[in-house]
Amino acid sequence: MLTHNLLFSICCLLGCAAEFYVIDDRIGLGREFDGIGGLSGGGATSRLLVNYEEPYRSHILDFLFKPNFGASLHILKVEIGGDAQTTDGTEPSHMHSKGEGNFFLGYEWWLMKEAKKRNPNIKLIGLPWAFPGWVGEGTQWPYFFPNVTADYVVSWIYGAKQHHNLDIDYIGIWNERKYDPVYIKVLRDTLDRVGYTNIAVCFFYSLYSVHYPGTKTVKEALLTEKKLWSSEDYSTFNDDIGAGCWARILNQNYVNGRMTSTISWNLIASYYKNLSFGGDGLMTADEPWSGHYVVESPIWMTAHTTQFTQPGWFYLQTVGNLTHGGSYVALTDRKGNLTIVIQTMTHSHSQCIRPPLPHFDVSPQKATFQLKGSFAHLTDLQVWYSKLDFKTKNDTLFQRSSPIKVYNGSFTLKLDVDEVYTITTVNTGQKGAYPEPPKSQPFPKNYSDDFTIDNPPFSEAPFFADQTGVFEYFRNSTDNGSHAFTLRQVVTERPVTWARDAYQTISIIGDYSWTDLSVSCDVLIETPVTGGVFLAARVDQGGESVREAKGVFYWISANGTYKVTNDIGGRRVLAEGLSGTREGVWYTLTLRVKGYFATGMLNGYPLWKNAVVLEPKNGWAALGTLSFEYAQFDNFKVNAE
C-alpha cells in the first residue's frame, strides 16, 4: 500500500492539477466571529493550577491567555460554583446559605483576573452546573423558584464586578439541562432591572446543537438566525490525536455548522489525572508540588486561529471543504486584513472522544487560492505551519515559514495530510517560550499540613481536591490554642446536584498509586448524635463515580462508635465497635494500611487492628464526613512507603 508521503511525492512529480478555491468578499460576508475559548469548571478542572509556585504559574497562564504568545484565548468560560460534584470535583458557591455571600471562595475569580491581566479584551462567561440546596428550597430543581435562582446568579455577576472589577459578558442557564422559558424570562428581566442590559444570556436551543455537536447544527437552530456557538467541545486527551480533533473542529464547526465560537472543555488538565477525563485540556499542569507542566500540541493548534483573528472579525462566505479532504476558513477584520486557516486532519488522527466521527478520506493535494475583492491587491502573506507527524513522532508545531508570494491574485500550496496552515496579513504572531519547567515528580511520600495560615490567598488548602462537599480554611474563634486554624467542611444541605454526589462529603489528596501508607489527622465532630467523620486510604474513585468509591474508610461517630468500611457508602463493614467519641472534642485518628491489613488508632492507642483489605490495591488518601455537616480537621499527615 502506498503511503501518504509517497503518494504526495508522486503527485508532485507528475504535476497533479491543483484544485481552485476563491477567497472573495464581493458577495458579502458570513457570520461574525465570536472567538475561541477554554472552560474552567464542570468541574474543578483548574484545581491544582492555583498551587503552582512562581514563575511557573505565570508561565502557564501566559501560554493560555497572553496575546501573540500561545493559545491566546479570546474567551474564558467558568463555572459558577454550586457546592456539588460537576465532573472532577466540587467548586464552592459564593452563597453556601441564603443571604450570606462570600465572593472570595474558590479560584475562578482569580483565574478571570489573571486572564484579564494578560488580555483586557478577553470575554468572560459564567455558567452554573449545580446550585446550593437552598436555591431549590428542598427540591432538586432550580426552576421551581425562578426569582430565587435568578437573584442567586445575578448576585454572582454583581460580586464579580464589585469585588473583582470583572465585567461578565455572557451568562448561562444550567449546564446541559433542559432550559425553562419562564426562568429565562425572569433572568433576563432581573438582569435588565439591575442594569446588566449588556449581558447576553446563552441557552440551549437543542442539546445536540451546542455541546459536542460533531461540527453539525440542527436545521431548527440555523433558522433562528441567532448566534450559534459550540459552547463546550473537544473533551479529548491532549495528545496529537486530540490536537487533530481540535484543529479539525475549529474549522469545521463553522464550515459545517455555522458556529462562530468554539470553547474547549477543558481549559487545562490541572486535576489529578486518575479523575474523570484525566489528561484532557489544551495543556497539562497537574504537578504543583514539582512545578512540572507540559505545553501540549492543542495549544499550538489554537494559536493558528487565535493569534491571527479577533472577535468582531467576520467569516467570508467563501469557506468550505477541500476537494481531497480537509477544510478552510477565511476571516477579515473589514479593514483589509485577511486570515485563512487550512487543515487536512485525517480520520484516524482527529477523532474526538465524542461524538462518533463518520469516515472520511484525506489525501495529499495541491490547492490554489484565488484572492478577489478587497484582497486582490495583496502581494505577499505570512505563513504559519504545523504538521502532526504520526509516523516519525517528530511534529512541527506552529512554525513560521517564509512569506508566500501572491502572483496575479493567487497562490498555490502543496498540502500533505495532518497539517495546519495559517495564511495571513497579520504579522504579530509569535511562538512563545520559557525555559523548561522542572522535571516531573510524584506527589511527596511524606506530606503534612496544619492549615495554619492567616488570610489565605485561596479558600482551599493546597492539593486537597473536594469530591463531595466543600472544605475550606477556617479561623476557629472558639479555640485560641492548637486548633485555632483548621480545615472545615461547610456544606450542610445536599446541593441541587448535576452529577451523582456521594451522600458523604470527601476530599482526596496525594498519589493514586499509593499502596502502603499511614494517614493521621486531628478531627472534630460538630453535630451531636448523628455526626461523624472519617479518614481514608487507597480511595479508588472520585469525580462522577465518587459514590462508588472503595478504599479503607475509618469512621468515628458522635454516638460513641467507630466503623471501618471498604467503601464510602459503608455497605461493606470490615470492623466496628465502641469508641467513646462525641461531638465537640478533638481526636487524633491514625490509619495504617500495609498489604492486606489495616489498623486504626485513636489518640495514639490501637482501637482496631488487622482488618483484612483485599481491594483496592492503591488509591488516594482522603478525609470527610458522614453526611452534609460541619466538621473540622487539623494536623493532617501522610507517609507512604
XYZ file of C-alpha atoms in Angstrom:
641
model
C 0.000 0.000 0.000
C 1.374 3.432 -0.934
C 1.966 5.764 1.999
C 0.561 9.291 2.054
C 4.087 10.720 1.735
C 4.844 8.541 -1.305
C 1.523 9.451 -2.899
C 2.315 13.102 -2.300
C 5.764 12.738 -3.880
C 4.284 11.004 -6.938
C 1.624 13.697 -7.180
C 4.264 16.410 -7.141
C 6.479 14.624 -9.709
C 3.598 14.103 -12.097
C 2.386 17.650 -11.657
C -1.062 16.850 -10.286
C -3.548 19.557 -11.095
C -4.374 21.972 -8.325
C -7.914 22.494 -7.148
C -9.069 26.124 -7.145
C -10.723 27.934 -4.249
C -11.897 31.537 -4.348
C -11.469 33.939 -1.418
C -13.802 36.850 -2.108
C -15.756 39.419 -0.094
C -17.655 40.954 -3.023
C -20.639 38.660 -2.422
C -20.874 39.835 1.170
C -19.627 38.478 4.456
C -20.606 35.478 6.511
C -21.290 35.409 10.228
C -19.419 37.457 12.817
C -16.624 35.552 14.560
C -17.050 35.432 18.345
C -13.767 33.826 19.368
C -12.115 30.647 20.620
C -12.185 29.832 24.321
C -11.452 27.470 27.156
C -13.633 26.297 30.030
C -12.505 26.198 33.650
C -15.060 24.235 35.591
C -17.509 21.454 35.170
C -15.803 20.899 37.496
C -12.677 21.710 39.424
C -10.521 21.218 36.335
C -8.194 24.095 37.305
C -7.973 22.986 40.932
C -4.219 22.305 41.065
C -3.180 25.314 38.984
C -3.504 27.757 41.859
C -0.963 25.824 43.930
C 1.912 26.241 41.450
C 4.744 28.428 42.657
C 6.033 31.320 40.618
C 7.320 31.740 37.987
C 5.751 28.518 36.695
C 2.184 29.545 37.428
C 2.581 32.762 35.462
C 4.244 30.891 32.617
C 1.260 28.538 32.382
C -1.183 31.443 32.401
C 0.790 33.160 29.650
C 0.563 30.079 27.428
C -3.204 30.166 27.868
C -4.107 33.841 27.739
C -1.255 36.125 26.670
C -1.932 37.550 23.196
C 0.503 36.517 20.471
C 2.254 34.032 22.709
C 0.451 30.686 23.000
C -3.213 29.730 22.813
C -4.044 33.455 23.115
C -7.634 32.624 24.014
C -10.406 35.080 23.232
C -12.896 33.668 25.763
C -12.748 32.278 29.302
C -15.798 30.392 30.489
C -16.000 29.491 34.180
C -18.289 27.510 36.409
C -20.443 29.389 38.874
C -19.656 27.057 41.739
C -22.612 25.242 43.266
C -21.040 23.229 46.133
C -21.546 19.985 44.165
C -19.627 17.435 42.106
C -19.602 18.513 38.470
C -17.084 16.120 36.812
C -13.694 16.200 38.572
C -14.642 17.810 41.839
C -16.767 20.395 43.575
C -16.399 24.138 43.242
C -17.594 26.309 46.117
C -20.621 28.521 45.754
C -20.426 32.204 46.568
C -23.512 31.642 48.759
C -23.417 28.437 50.784
C -26.537 29.672 52.553
C -29.214 32.211 51.705
C -28.231 35.808 52.273
C -24.599 35.067 53.204
C -22.417 35.843 50.201
C -18.643 35.436 50.057
C -17.087 36.456 46.774
C -13.592 35.217 47.588
C -14.243 31.478 47.672
C -12.615 29.184 45.146
C -10.259 30.222 42.378
C -12.391 31.205 39.381
C -12.348 34.885 40.408
C -8.557 34.730 40.488
C -8.386 32.970 37.130
C -10.639 35.527 35.448
C -8.491 38.353 36.811
C -5.307 36.671 35.603
C -6.830 36.231 32.158
C -7.927 39.882 32.072
C -4.486 40.979 33.259
C -2.987 39.384 30.158
C -5.771 40.206 27.723
C -8.084 43.037 28.803
C -10.347 42.221 25.837
C -10.987 38.607 26.777
C -14.694 37.763 27.040
C -15.990 36.195 30.278
C -18.825 33.664 30.587
C -20.382 32.275 33.760
C -22.476 29.094 33.855
C -23.941 27.110 36.769
C -23.639 23.321 36.805
C -25.155 22.933 40.272
C -26.746 25.125 42.934
C -26.647 25.240 46.740
C -29.533 23.339 48.279
C -31.339 26.462 49.463
C -31.804 27.647 45.867
C -34.030 24.648 45.184
C -35.760 25.096 48.579
C -35.673 21.385 49.297
C -36.067 20.217 45.703
C -33.575 19.147 43.058
C -34.969 21.624 40.535
C -33.834 25.282 40.403
C -36.694 26.356 38.119
C -39.446 25.878 40.726
C -38.486 29.250 42.199
C -37.163 31.222 39.206
C -36.838 34.516 41.065
C -34.669 32.903 43.744
C -32.414 31.287 41.135
C -32.153 34.449 39.050
C -31.244 36.546 42.092
C -28.600 33.975 43.044
C -26.974 34.064 39.588
C -27.153 37.844 39.336
C -25.519 38.145 42.765
C -22.508 36.285 41.304
C -22.324 38.815 38.467
C -22.589 41.644 40.996
C -19.832 40.136 43.132
C -17.565 39.775 40.105
C -17.844 43.500 39.430
C -17.961 44.906 42.951
C -15.212 42.779 44.484
C -13.004 41.940 41.499
C -13.783 44.630 38.894
C -14.751 41.918 36.422
C -17.403 42.568 33.781
C -19.229 39.387 32.809
C -20.151 39.322 29.117
C -22.356 36.210 28.923
C -24.343 34.185 31.437
C -25.694 30.671 31.057
C -28.774 28.903 32.402
C -27.960 25.400 33.727
C -25.333 23.242 32.106
C -26.711 20.522 29.812
C -30.147 20.620 31.354
C -33.386 21.486 29.606
C -33.995 25.205 29.679
C -37.122 26.684 31.164
C -38.612 29.601 29.198
C -40.155 31.105 32.336
C -36.788 31.127 34.095
C -35.041 32.600 31.038
C -37.526 35.480 31.007
C -37.148 36.015 34.758
C -33.347 36.004 34.442
C -33.438 38.444 31.527
C -35.831 40.733 33.401
C -33.677 40.575 36.543
C -30.526 41.428 34.592
C -32.251 44.351 32.913
C -33.778 45.633 36.140
C -30.376 45.943 37.857
C -28.686 47.475 34.830
C -26.992 44.463 33.243
C -28.662 45.037 29.891
C -25.389 44.386 28.050
C -25.008 40.822 29.381
C -26.183 38.241 26.868
C -27.980 35.084 28.024
C -26.797 31.799 26.485
C -29.025 28.735 26.423
C -29.617 25.519 24.501
C -31.870 25.584 21.504
C -31.206 21.876 21.232
C -28.883 19.877 23.449
C -27.185 18.437 20.383
C -26.589 21.740 18.630
C -24.235 23.409 21.057
C -22.335 20.807 23.116
C -20.160 18.317 21.252
C -22.114 18.880 18.025
C -19.797 16.928 15.759
C -19.458 20.135 13.668
C -23.154 19.959 12.704
C -26.055 22.227 13.636
C -29.691 21.197 13.595
C -31.806 22.914 10.964
C -34.149 24.492 13.509
C -31.240 26.264 15.204
C -29.970 27.663 11.904
C -33.443 29.005 11.113
C -33.459 31.099 14.288
C -30.676 33.255 12.789
C -29.352 33.622 16.340
C -25.674 33.321 17.183
C -24.672 29.661 17.275
C -21.803 28.505 19.470
C -20.231 25.196 20.272
C -20.069 26.344 23.866
C -18.494 23.101 25.092
C -16.463 20.932 22.745
C -13.316 18.804 22.363
C -13.232 16.884 25.694
C -10.333 14.829 24.350
C -6.895 13.769 25.594
C -4.340 16.439 24.777
C -2.079 14.189 22.728
C -1.584 14.562 18.982
C -4.901 12.908 18.142
C -6.531 15.398 20.486
C -4.678 18.162 18.652
C -6.003 16.775 15.370
C -9.528 16.723 16.767
C -9.213 20.323 17.936
C -7.684 21.604 14.695
C -10.409 19.926 12.650
C -13.393 21.173 14.651
C -12.082 24.733 14.944
C -12.556 24.989 11.182
C -15.456 22.651 10.589
C -17.706 23.982 13.339
C -18.129 26.975 11.070
C -17.803 25.289 7.679
C -20.377 22.596 8.508
C -22.383 24.164 11.322
C -22.002 27.953 11.051
C -20.936 28.073 14.702
C -18.968 31.228 15.392
C -17.353 30.260 18.688
C -15.833 27.020 19.942
C -14.961 26.554 23.612
C -12.729 23.737 24.817
C -13.645 21.576 27.779
C -11.468 21.895 29.467
C -9.101 24.813 29.621
C -6.244 22.951 31.279
C -5.739 19.478 32.732
C -4.941 20.709 36.226
C -6.546 17.996 38.363
C -5.485 14.528 39.484
C -5.055 12.505 36.292
C -6.952 9.476 37.646
C -10.132 11.514 37.958
C -12.677 11.665 35.130
C -11.212 12.570 31.741
C -7.680 12.803 33.116
C -5.362 14.425 30.582
C -7.998 16.434 28.737
C -7.462 20.147 28.256
C -5.371 22.320 25.982
C -2.279 21.694 28.112
C -1.308 19.864 31.307
C -0.394 21.288 34.704
C -1.161 18.650 37.341
C 2.040 18.717 39.456
C 2.164 21.900 41.531
C 4.408 20.115 44.051
C 7.118 19.754 41.371
C 6.391 22.758 39.130
C 6.242 20.488 36.084
C 3.837 21.324 33.251
C 3.538 20.438 29.559
C 2.632 22.775 26.720
C 0.709 20.228 24.662
C 0.119 20.370 20.893
C -3.520 21.614 21.185
C -2.094 24.935 22.413
C -0.475 25.462 19.025
C -3.495 24.281 17.060
C -5.411 27.013 18.886
C -2.788 29.623 18.052
C -3.298 29.059 14.313
C -6.669 30.787 14.684
C -6.484 32.939 17.796
C -3.255 34.791 17.066
C -4.496 35.970 13.661
C -8.164 36.782 14.314
C -10.199 38.552 16.954
C -13.858 38.588 17.995
C -15.574 41.072 15.740
C -13.885 39.792 12.584
C -16.161 38.179 10.015
C -16.033 34.887 8.228
C -16.179 35.154 4.461
C -18.926 33.339 2.637
C -16.220 31.677 0.550
C -15.247 28.957 3.004
C -15.613 25.222 2.700
C -14.184 21.733 2.428
C -11.172 20.838 0.288
C -11.770 18.509 -2.634
C -9.397 15.828 -1.367
C -10.241 16.212 2.317
C -9.752 18.888 4.913
C -11.293 22.333 5.166
C -10.500 26.017 5.030
C -11.960 29.146 6.566
C -11.234 32.765 5.757
C -11.852 35.755 8.008
C -11.420 39.506 7.695
C -11.477 42.476 10.030
C -13.103 44.537 7.215
C -10.053 46.813 7.341
C -8.018 44.939 4.759
C -6.686 42.118 6.896
C -7.231 38.523 5.827
C -6.578 35.238 7.645
C -7.027 31.829 6.017
C -6.776 28.683 8.169
C -6.427 25.339 6.380
C -6.472 21.902 7.999
C -6.026 18.431 6.491
C -6.542 16.189 9.512
C -7.179 12.527 8.681
C -9.977 10.491 10.189
C -7.805 8.211 12.326
C -5.755 11.125 13.642
C -8.533 13.556 14.557
C -11.195 11.620 16.416
C -12.646 13.410 19.419
C -13.891 11.425 22.409
C -17.410 12.350 21.334
C -19.459 12.184 19.195
C -18.559 9.283 16.827
C -16.813 10.553 13.712
C -18.167 9.305 10.335
C -15.475 8.052 7.981
C -13.848 10.428 5.513
C -10.721 10.408 3.374
C -7.913 12.928 3.136
C -5.077 12.701 0.631
C -2.159 14.906 -0.446
C -3.269 17.666 -2.776
C -2.467 20.969 -4.373
C -4.711 23.913 -3.604
C -4.715 27.226 -5.430
C -6.426 30.124 -3.687
C -7.626 32.994 -5.843
C -7.921 36.275 -3.948
C -10.620 38.639 -5.169
C -12.473 41.702 -3.998
C -10.694 43.589 -1.216
C -7.861 41.030 -1.230
C -6.980 41.069 -4.929
C -4.186 43.590 -4.408
C -2.260 41.519 -1.825
C 1.262 40.604 -2.927
C 2.611 38.583 -0.007
C 1.224 36.793 3.041
C 2.641 35.469 6.292
C 2.721 31.689 6.732
C 2.499 29.597 9.916
C 2.680 25.832 9.657
C 2.099 22.737 11.807
C 2.490 19.061 10.983
C 1.351 16.264 13.283
C 3.726 13.548 12.156
C 2.284 10.296 13.431
C 4.911 8.242 11.598
C 8.127 9.804 12.903
C 6.598 11.370 16.051
C 8.623 14.449 15.133
C 5.936 17.120 14.991
C 6.328 20.574 13.595
C 4.251 22.894 15.756
C 3.376 26.468 14.903
C 6.459 27.207 12.831
C 6.788 30.475 10.992
C 7.670 29.880 7.354
C 8.838 32.201 4.618
C 6.153 34.596 3.388
C 4.226 33.380 0.382
C 4.184 35.461 -2.786
C 0.880 36.171 -4.440
C 1.013 36.223 -8.252
C -1.897 37.577 -10.285
C -4.037 37.383 -7.173
C -3.392 33.720 -6.406
C -1.063 31.352 -4.571
C -0.704 27.576 -4.510
C 0.039 25.258 -1.582
C 1.100 21.630 -1.591
C -0.894 20.135 1.239
C 0.018 16.873 2.920
C -2.148 15.084 5.487
C -2.423 16.125 9.163
C -1.277 19.678 8.549
C -2.462 23.139 9.528
C -1.604 26.307 7.645
C -2.389 29.877 8.580
C -2.002 32.275 5.650
C -2.453 35.837 6.847
C -1.769 39.531 6.516
C -1.280 39.698 10.295
C 2.429 39.807 11.189
C 2.295 39.823 15.004
C 2.184 36.069 15.607
C 4.729 34.548 17.948
C 5.525 31.108 19.309
C 6.083 31.984 22.948
C 8.589 30.046 25.011
C 10.016 29.841 28.506
C 12.881 27.781 29.933
C 11.991 24.139 30.511
C 9.969 23.669 33.724
C 11.195 21.279 36.441
C 11.054 17.579 35.685
C 8.019 15.525 36.648
C 7.962 14.197 40.199
C 5.363 12.101 42.050
C 3.424 13.571 44.957
C 5.693 13.674 48.041
C 5.581 10.453 50.036
C 5.778 12.436 53.270
C 3.356 15.331 53.389
C 1.724 17.352 56.168
C -0.438 20.437 56.625
C -1.545 22.104 59.854
C -3.728 24.620 57.951
C -2.222 27.474 59.969
C -2.426 30.385 57.604
C -3.873 33.793 58.294
C -5.530 35.496 55.302
C -5.006 32.588 52.886
C -4.873 33.560 49.187
C -7.381 30.803 48.367
C -10.145 29.225 50.411
C -8.951 25.642 49.816
C -5.842 24.019 51.260
C -3.180 23.012 48.716
C -3.607 19.705 46.882
C -6.905 18.747 48.565
C -9.460 18.059 45.834
C -13.040 18.123 47.123
C -15.243 15.448 45.528
C -18.442 15.954 47.527
C -18.895 18.868 49.909
C -16.565 21.852 50.300
C -13.556 22.009 52.626
C -12.297 25.493 53.476
C -9.690 27.159 55.628
C -11.348 28.138 58.919
C -10.394 30.513 61.727
C -11.691 28.822 64.872
C -12.635 31.738 67.131
C -13.567 29.372 69.977
C -10.070 27.895 70.166
C -7.046 30.132 70.711
C -4.785 27.134 71.192
C -3.527 24.392 68.932
C -6.649 24.293 66.756
C -7.101 27.984 66.045
C -6.680 27.347 62.299
C -8.373 24.317 60.746
C -9.902 22.892 57.593
C -13.697 22.807 57.814
C -16.374 21.052 55.771
C -19.045 23.719 55.275
C -21.873 22.322 53.099
C -24.726 21.330 55.417
C -27.503 20.680 52.896
C -27.455 18.469 49.832
C -26.987 20.734 46.789
C -29.120 20.818 43.673
C -26.753 18.378 42.027
C -25.554 17.916 38.471
C -23.635 14.637 38.926
C -24.022 11.730 41.350
C -22.566 13.263 44.510
C -21.921 10.894 47.388
C -24.153 11.138 50.452
C -20.953 11.658 52.434
C -18.520 14.531 51.875
C -14.959 13.720 50.831
C -11.754 15.453 49.791
C -8.899 13.457 48.260
C -5.168 14.118 48.198
C -1.937 12.512 47.087
C -0.807 9.857 44.647
C -3.264 7.372 43.174
C -0.513 4.738 43.075
C -0.091 4.739 46.871
C -0.485 1.254 48.369
C 1.100 1.045 51.839
C 0.735 4.215 53.861
C -0.060 5.828 57.188
C -2.519 8.720 57.420
C -3.274 10.726 60.548
C -5.398 13.756 61.289
C -6.970 15.586 64.220
C -10.747 15.659 63.793
C -13.666 17.482 65.415
C -17.275 16.346 65.015
C -19.639 19.305 65.342
C -23.042 17.587 65.009
C -24.404 15.810 68.113
C -25.520 12.151 67.971
C -25.756 11.803 64.173
C -22.448 13.455 63.270
C -19.365 11.613 62.107
C -16.056 11.932 60.281
C -13.619 9.626 58.509
C -10.030 9.237 57.424
C -9.317 7.048 54.393
C -6.605 5.417 52.315
C -6.494 3.686 48.918
C -9.549 5.614 47.706
C -10.026 4.443 44.131
C -12.824 6.644 42.758
C -13.633 10.318 42.528
C -15.395 12.606 40.107
C -18.770 11.444 38.886
C -18.026 7.966 40.270
C -17.326 9.154 43.807
C -20.446 7.434 45.151
C -18.879 4.077 44.188
C -15.503 4.824 45.816
C -13.811 1.896 47.523
C -10.864 2.027 49.920
C -10.250 1.795 53.643
C -12.572 4.214 55.463
C -12.052 4.714 59.220
C -15.133 6.380 60.739
C -15.858 7.728 64.206
C -19.263 8.998 65.255
C -20.718 11.352 67.823
C -22.758 8.457 69.223
C -19.620 6.828 70.618
C -18.981 4.208 67.922
C -16.466 3.535 65.193
C -16.670 1.626 61.945
C -14.211 0.527 59.288
C -15.625 0.036 55.808
C -14.353 -0.949 52.403
C -16.484 1.656 50.653
C -17.614 5.228 51.139
C -21.254 4.144 51.367
C -20.498 1.955 54.404
C -22.063 -1.167 52.951
C -19.046 -3.450 53.385
C -18.031 -3.383 57.062
C -14.531 -4.593 57.970
C -14.685 -3.791 61.700
C -16.880 -1.890 64.170
C -17.319 -1.234 67.859
C -17.346 1.353 70.640
C -15.037 4.357 70.509
C -16.384 6.680 73.215
C -16.244 9.572 70.755
C -18.640 12.500 70.830
C -19.134 15.920 69.319
C -17.104 18.963 70.373
C -13.944 17.028 71.297
C -10.768 16.845 69.237
C -9.495 13.336 68.465
C -6.446 12.133 66.592
C -7.176 9.391 64.075
C -4.374 7.285 62.589
C -4.934 4.797 59.795
C -2.204 2.394 58.669
C -2.607 0.159 55.635
C 0.035 -2.354 54.610
C -0.519 -5.216 52.208
C -3.854 -6.878 53.017
C -4.167 -5.459 56.539
C -5.291 -2.173 58.073
C -5.023 -0.860 61.640
C -6.578 2.180 63.274
C -5.593 4.234 66.298
C -7.495 6.762 68.385
C -5.402 9.326 70.261
C -2.343 7.125 69.803
C -3.904 3.908 71.144
C -4.970 0.961 68.945
C -8.753 0.923 68.512
C -8.852 -1.863 65.934
C -6.240 -3.793 64.002
C -5.595 -6.255 61.192
C -8.804 -5.617 59.280
C -8.463 -7.585 56.050
C -8.397 -5.435 52.909
C -8.427 -7.416 49.658
C -9.132 -4.443 47.421
C -8.430 -1.874 46.174
C -4.669 -2.232 45.878
C -3.967 1.502 45.636
C -5.553 4.947 45.711
C -5.564 8.415 47.245
C -5.703 9.438 50.894
C -8.877 11.258 51.929
C -10.896 12.806 54.732
C -14.570 13.615 55.042
C -17.830 13.476 56.953
C -20.704 11.072 57.450
C -23.227 13.465 55.913
C -23.568 17.093 54.844
C -22.478 18.541 58.183
C -19.946 20.850 59.750
C -16.724 19.180 60.881
C -13.121 20.278 61.314
C -9.734 18.761 60.515
C -6.233 19.688 61.617
C -2.627 18.461 61.543
C -3.040 16.201 58.545
C -0.091 13.878 57.822
C 0.547 11.128 55.316
C 3.543 8.835 54.984
C 3.655 6.483 52.020
C 6.136 3.629 51.621
